[in-house]
Amino acid sequence: MSRVPRTIFLVARGRGLYASLIATSVVVLCAYAASYSLSVLPPHKLIWLGLEISPPSQSARYFDSEVIYAPERPRPLESTPIPLHLDLAWQGRQSIGLDGFLRVTKTNAFLVAHGGRIVYERYYNGYSRNSYFPSYSVAKAITSTATALAIKDGFIKSTNADARQYWPSTLAAKFRQPVTISDLLNMRAAIPVQEQYDSVFSLLAQMYVTTDLKRFMQQLPPVHFSSMPHFEYRSATYLLLGETLRGAVNDNLAPYISTALWKPIGAESNASWSVDSSDSRIEKSFCCINAKARDFVRFGLFVLEDGKYKGSNLLPAGWQQKIQKPTAFKGEFGYSHGWWMLKDRSDPDFSAIGIHGQYVYINPKTNTVIVKFSDYGAEQDEALTLRAFRKISHLFAE
């Protein structure tokens, strides 16, 4: 190739690279501009979340958050370790040992408390006692408990109250009939947001990644029949329960939870609650509280002990009994006030459950709390896991 044509070739190639760089920059800028106008997370966060480049246990890094403050003096959690040897029923009628169960369900933290003491505590995959774990829908049980505390504190009259009185008028106007707090607690409110995990374009996905939850709620379509005669699991009901609680206490959820729950349970560390954005600061009340495993144990003990704190009961009378009685059934499960339970009620046990294998399990019969955080499948082997917890808890039956 002669020198002149070679020079022309190099210049042309340089111009081509330059044009490609400009085109790529324009596409990237348009993507970020679109995410801003649509009020969703920026593209780089959406890609990491959508492709699950990081494990589910690392999801908190993609969201802004508000602090849930711990007390100056945490509740002591004494540890009396004991070995746990037992076989657990598993898939295909096989039995599996505890270590195998924890391994196959991709456990990151597993703690068992009996009689207020930690009797078993294990961490895996680089996690430790100082690690923070995302709750996913375990947060629904915390939002439910906070609602009970607000009733006890007098901010809400009862679970029969119409939740619309605590909402902004633009949101309340979308619902033509009363929406009771009980409807929200027990997933009987006809919120038009299906629990659809398999589409990035679903309203559920938009609710999760929006940076403006107020706007999301204002854009919900009108609802003519507010209460459903049957149970249907929809995370959006707990978004509206959070809005109810926010209006009732006239504050954001994280500050109220700090005072009403996190300090009374004697948490050892601050937690965080993922919000839509640092500008809007609306907590994702349907998910996403990030805390240490031992503090989730303390939360479980608080519910197990029916809200006892310094000689007083912070929860309304009979709240734990309400939790234990399913208001609805779906397959192998019952549901009540943000908690799941096996349809077989031979034990009065119940559990908060979050996607990817997050659990706070409580068995009043055996005085046991079990906490498990995992990177397991979306909704995988939950009934088997609850049966495993029940069997573990019966090692301590008196």
Short mmCIF file of N, CA and C in Angstrom, two decimals, residues 204-297:
data_model
loop_
_atom_site.label_atom_id
_atom_site.label_comp_id
_atom_site.label_asym_id
_atom_site.label_seq_id
_atom_site.Cartn_x
_atom_site.Cartn_y
_atom_site.Cartn_z
N LEU A 204 -44.69 -4.31 39.18
CA LEU A 204 -43.91 -4.71 40.35
C LEU A 204 -42.45 -4.32 40.17
N ALA A 205 -41.89 -4.58 38.99
CA ALA A 205 -40.50 -4.20 38.71
C ALA A 205 -40.34 -2.69 38.78
N GLN A 206 -41.31 -1.96 38.25
CA GLN A 206 -41.24 -0.50 38.30
C GLN A 206 -41.27 -0.01 39.74
N MET A 207 -42.11 -0.63 40.56
CA MET A 207 -42.20 -0.24 41.97
C MET A 207 -40.86 -0.46 42.67
N TYR A 208 -40.16 -1.51 42.30
CA TYR A 208 -38.89 -1.85 42.94
C TYR A 208 -37.77 -0.89 42.54
N VAL A 209 -37.76 -0.45 41.27
CA VAL A 209 -36.61 0.33 40.78
C VAL A 209 -36.93 1.82 40.63
N THR A 210 -38.16 2.23 40.92
CA THR A 210 -38.47 3.65 40.77
C THR A 210 -37.68 4.49 41.76
N THR A 211 -37.39 5.71 41.36
CA THR A 211 -36.75 6.66 42.27
C THR A 211 -37.76 7.67 42.81
N ASP A 212 -39.05 7.40 42.57
CA ASP A 212 -40.09 8.31 43.03
C ASP A 212 -41.36 7.50 43.33
N LEU A 213 -41.44 6.94 44.52
CA LEU A 213 -42.59 6.11 44.88
C LEU A 213 -43.88 6.93 44.99
N LYS A 214 -43.78 8.21 45.34
CA LYS A 214 -44.98 9.04 45.36
C LYS A 214 -45.58 9.12 43.97
N ARG A 215 -44.75 9.33 42.98
CA ARG A 215 -45.22 9.39 41.60
C ARG A 215 -45.81 8.05 41.18
N PHE A 216 -45.15 6.96 41.58
CA PHE A 216 -45.66 5.63 41.25
C PHE A 216 -47.06 5.43 41.81
N MET A 217 -47.27 5.80 43.07
CA MET A 217 -48.60 5.63 43.68
C MET A 217 -49.64 6.53 43.02
N GLN A 218 -49.24 7.75 42.66
CA GLN A 218 -50.18 8.67 42.03
C GLN A 218 -50.60 8.21 40.65
N GLN A 219 -49.76 7.38 40.01
CA GLN A 219 -50.07 6.91 38.66
C GLN A 219 -50.82 5.58 38.64
N LEU A 220 -51.14 5.05 39.82
CA LEU A 220 -51.95 3.83 39.85
C LEU A 220 -53.33 4.11 39.25
N PRO A 221 -53.89 3.14 38.52
CA PRO A 221 -55.23 3.36 37.95
C PRO A 221 -56.29 3.35 39.04
N PRO A 222 -57.46 3.95 38.77
CA PRO A 222 -58.56 3.96 39.76
C PRO A 222 -58.99 2.53 40.12
N VAL A 223 -59.43 2.37 41.36
CA VAL A 223 -59.87 1.08 41.85
C VAL A 223 -61.32 1.19 42.30
N HIS A 224 -62.21 0.39 41.71
CA HIS A 224 -63.63 0.49 42.02
C HIS A 224 -64.04 -0.42 43.19
N PHE A 225 -63.34 -1.56 43.33
CA PHE A 225 -63.65 -2.48 44.42
C PHE A 225 -62.40 -2.63 45.27
N SER A 226 -62.37 -1.96 46.39
CA SER A 226 -61.14 -1.84 47.17
C SER A 226 -60.76 -3.11 47.92
N SER A 227 -61.76 -3.86 48.38
CA SER A 227 -61.49 -5.04 49.19
C SER A 227 -61.84 -6.31 48.40
N MET A 228 -60.95 -7.29 48.45
CA MET A 228 -61.18 -8.55 47.76
C MET A 228 -61.70 -9.58 48.76
N PRO A 229 -62.56 -10.50 48.31
CA PRO A 229 -63.07 -11.54 49.21
C PRO A 229 -62.06 -12.65 49.46
N HIS A 230 -60.91 -12.58 48.79
CA HIS A 230 -59.91 -13.64 48.90
C HIS A 230 -58.53 -13.02 49.06
N PHE A 231 -57.59 -13.84 49.48
CA PHE A 231 -56.20 -13.45 49.65
C PHE A 231 -55.47 -13.48 48.31
N GLU A 232 -54.71 -12.44 48.02
CA GLU A 232 -53.82 -12.46 46.85
C GLU A 232 -52.56 -11.68 47.21
N TYR A 233 -51.45 -12.38 47.17
CA TYR A 233 -50.20 -11.77 47.60
C TYR A 233 -49.77 -10.69 46.60
N ARG A 234 -49.72 -9.46 47.08
CA ARG A 234 -49.28 -8.33 46.26
C ARG A 234 -48.44 -7.40 47.13
N SER A 235 -47.19 -7.26 46.77
CA SER A 235 -46.28 -6.43 47.58
C SER A 235 -46.76 -4.99 47.66
N ALA A 236 -47.49 -4.54 46.63
CA ALA A 236 -47.93 -3.15 46.62
C ALA A 236 -48.86 -2.83 47.78
N THR A 237 -49.54 -3.85 48.34
CA THR A 237 -50.39 -3.57 49.49
C THR A 237 -49.55 -3.08 50.67
N TYR A 238 -48.34 -3.58 50.78
CA TYR A 238 -47.47 -3.12 51.88
C TYR A 238 -46.79 -1.80 51.56
N LEU A 239 -46.71 -1.44 50.29
CA LEU A 239 -46.32 -0.08 49.95
C LEU A 239 -47.37 0.89 50.49
N LEU A 240 -48.65 0.57 50.30
CA LEU A 240 -49.72 1.43 50.79
C LEU A 240 -49.86 1.34 52.30
N LEU A 241 -49.52 0.19 52.89
CA LEU A 241 -49.50 0.10 54.35
C LEU A 241 -48.43 1.04 54.91
N GLY A 242 -47.28 1.09 54.24
CA GLY A 242 -46.24 2.02 54.65
C GLY A 242 -46.70 3.47 54.52
N GLU A 243 -47.44 3.77 53.45
CA GLU A 243 -47.97 5.12 53.28
C GLU A 243 -48.98 5.44 54.38
N THR A 244 -49.76 4.44 54.78
CA THR A 244 -50.71 4.61 55.88
C THR A 244 -49.97 4.93 57.19
N LEU A 245 -48.95 4.16 57.46
CA LEU A 245 -48.18 4.35 58.69
C LEU A 245 -47.48 5.71 58.68
N ARG A 246 -46.96 6.09 57.54
CA ARG A 246 -46.28 7.39 57.42
C ARG A 246 -47.26 8.53 57.71
N GLY A 247 -48.46 8.43 57.17
CA GLY A 247 -49.45 9.46 57.42
C GLY A 247 -49.94 9.47 58.86
N ALA A 248 -50.06 8.29 59.44
CA ALA A 248 -50.58 8.20 60.81
C ALA A 248 -49.61 8.79 61.83
N VAL A 249 -48.32 8.50 61.67
CA VAL A 249 -47.34 8.98 62.66
C VAL A 249 -46.74 10.33 62.26
N ASN A 250 -47.13 10.81 61.06
CA ASN A 250 -46.64 12.09 60.56
C ASN A 250 -45.11 12.15 60.51
N ASP A 251 -44.54 11.07 60.02
CA ASP A 251 -43.08 11.00 59.92
C ASP A 251 -42.74 9.89 58.94
N ASN A 252 -41.50 9.87 58.50
CA ASN A 252 -41.04 8.74 57.68
C ASN A 252 -40.93 7.49 58.55
N LEU A 253 -40.82 6.36 57.89
CA LEU A 253 -40.86 5.09 58.63
C LEU A 253 -39.58 4.85 59.42
N ALA A 254 -38.43 5.15 58.84
CA ALA A 254 -37.17 4.85 59.53
C ALA A 254 -37.08 5.53 60.90
N PRO A 255 -37.40 6.83 61.02
CA PRO A 255 -37.37 7.45 62.36
C PRO A 255 -38.35 6.81 63.34
N TYR A 256 -39.56 6.48 62.83
CA TYR A 256 -40.55 5.87 63.74
C TYR A 256 -40.10 4.48 64.17
N ILE A 257 -39.58 3.69 63.23
CA ILE A 257 -39.09 2.35 63.55
C ILE A 257 -37.94 2.44 64.55
N SER A 258 -37.09 3.44 64.37
CA SER A 258 -35.96 3.61 65.30
C SER A 258 -36.45 3.72 66.73
N THR A 259 -37.44 4.59 66.94
CA THR A 259 -37.94 4.85 68.29
C THR A 259 -38.86 3.76 68.81
N ALA A 260 -39.77 3.32 67.95
CA ALA A 260 -40.83 2.42 68.41
C ALA A 260 -40.41 0.96 68.44
N LEU A 261 -39.41 0.57 67.61
CA LEU A 261 -39.07 -0.86 67.51
C LEU A 261 -37.60 -1.15 67.71
N TRP A 262 -36.74 -0.50 66.93
CA TRP A 262 -35.33 -0.90 66.91
C TRP A 262 -34.65 -0.66 68.26
N LYS A 263 -35.03 0.42 68.92
CA LYS A 263 -34.46 0.67 70.25
C LYS A 263 -35.07 -0.25 71.31
N PRO A 264 -36.38 -0.44 71.34
CA PRO A 264 -36.94 -1.39 72.32
C PRO A 264 -36.46 -2.82 72.15
N ILE A 265 -36.17 -3.28 70.92
CA ILE A 265 -35.68 -4.66 70.79
C ILE A 265 -34.23 -4.77 71.24
N GLY A 266 -33.59 -3.61 71.47
CA GLY A 266 -32.20 -3.63 71.94
C GLY A 266 -31.21 -3.99 70.85
N ALA A 267 -31.45 -3.50 69.63
CA ALA A 267 -30.55 -3.80 68.51
C ALA A 267 -29.12 -3.36 68.86
N GLU A 268 -28.17 -4.14 68.39
CA GLU A 268 -26.77 -3.81 68.69
C GLU A 268 -26.17 -2.84 67.69
N SER A 269 -26.79 -2.69 66.51
CA SER A 269 -26.23 -1.84 65.46
C SER A 269 -27.34 -1.11 64.72
N ASN A 270 -26.98 0.04 64.16
CA ASN A 270 -27.90 0.72 63.26
C ASN A 270 -28.22 -0.19 62.08
N ALA A 271 -29.42 -0.09 61.59
CA ALA A 271 -29.81 -0.76 60.36
C ALA A 271 -30.08 0.32 59.32
N SER A 272 -30.44 -0.09 58.11
CA SER A 272 -30.83 0.87 57.08
C SER A 272 -32.07 0.36 56.37
N TRP A 273 -32.83 1.28 55.83
CA TRP A 273 -34.01 0.94 55.05
C TRP A 273 -33.84 1.55 53.67
N SER A 274 -33.83 0.73 52.66
CA SER A 274 -33.66 1.22 51.29
C SER A 274 -34.84 2.12 50.91
N VAL A 275 -34.54 3.23 50.27
CA VAL A 275 -35.56 4.19 49.86
C VAL A 275 -35.52 4.33 48.34
N ASP A 276 -36.54 5.02 47.80
CA ASP A 276 -36.58 5.21 46.36
C ASP A 276 -35.42 6.08 45.89
N SER A 277 -35.15 7.17 46.61
CA SER A 277 -34.02 8.04 46.27
C SER A 277 -33.72 8.95 47.45
N SER A 278 -32.56 9.55 47.42
CA SER A 278 -32.18 10.46 48.50
C SER A 278 -33.00 11.73 48.46
N ASP A 279 -33.63 12.04 47.32
CA ASP A 279 -34.49 13.22 47.22
C ASP A 279 -35.88 12.93 47.79
N SER A 280 -36.48 11.83 47.37
CA SER A 280 -37.84 11.50 47.79
C SER A 280 -37.87 10.88 49.19
N ARG A 281 -36.94 9.98 49.48
CA ARG A 281 -36.75 9.38 50.80
C ARG A 281 -37.96 8.59 51.28
N ILE A 282 -38.65 7.92 50.36
CA ILE A 282 -39.77 7.07 50.74
C ILE A 282 -39.26 5.64 50.90
N GLU A 283 -39.42 5.08 52.10
CA GLU A 283 -38.93 3.73 52.36
C GLU A 283 -39.71 2.70 51.55
N LYS A 284 -38.99 1.69 51.11
CA LYS A 284 -39.62 0.56 50.42
C LYS A 284 -40.24 -0.34 51.49
N SER A 285 -41.44 0.01 51.92
CA SER A 285 -42.04 -0.66 53.07
C SER A 285 -42.45 -2.09 52.78
N PHE A 286 -42.33 -2.50 51.53
CA PHE A 286 -42.63 -3.88 51.14
C PHE A 286 -41.37 -4.74 51.14
N CYS A 287 -40.23 -4.13 51.39
CA CYS A 287 -38.97 -4.90 51.36
C CYS A 287 -37.83 -4.10 51.97
N CYS A 288 -36.65 -4.69 51.96
CA CYS A 288 -35.38 -3.97 51.91
C CYS A 288 -34.92 -3.26 53.17
N ILE A 289 -35.06 -3.91 54.33
CA ILE A 289 -34.38 -3.48 55.54
C ILE A 289 -33.08 -4.26 55.63
N ASN A 290 -32.00 -3.56 55.91
CA ASN A 290 -30.67 -4.17 55.90
C ASN A 290 -30.07 -4.10 57.29
N ALA A 291 -29.81 -5.27 57.88
CA ALA A 291 -29.37 -5.31 59.28
C ALA A 291 -28.52 -6.54 59.52
N LYS A 292 -27.91 -6.59 60.69
CA LYS A 292 -27.13 -7.75 61.08
C LYS A 292 -28.06 -8.88 61.51
N ALA A 293 -27.58 -10.11 61.33
CA ALA A 293 -28.42 -11.28 61.60
C ALA A 293 -28.86 -11.32 63.06
N ARG A 294 -27.99 -10.96 63.98
CA ARG A 294 -28.36 -11.00 65.39
C ARG A 294 -29.48 -10.01 65.73
N ASP A 295 -29.54 -8.90 65.00
CA ASP A 295 -30.63 -7.95 65.25
C ASP A 295 -31.95 -8.46 64.69
N PHE A 296 -31.91 -9.25 63.64
CA PHE A 296 -33.13 -9.91 63.20
C PHE A 296 -33.58 -10.95 64.24
N VAL A 297 -32.62 -11.59 64.91
CA VAL A 297 -32.97 -12.48 66.02
C VAL A 297 -33.67 -11.68 67.12
#
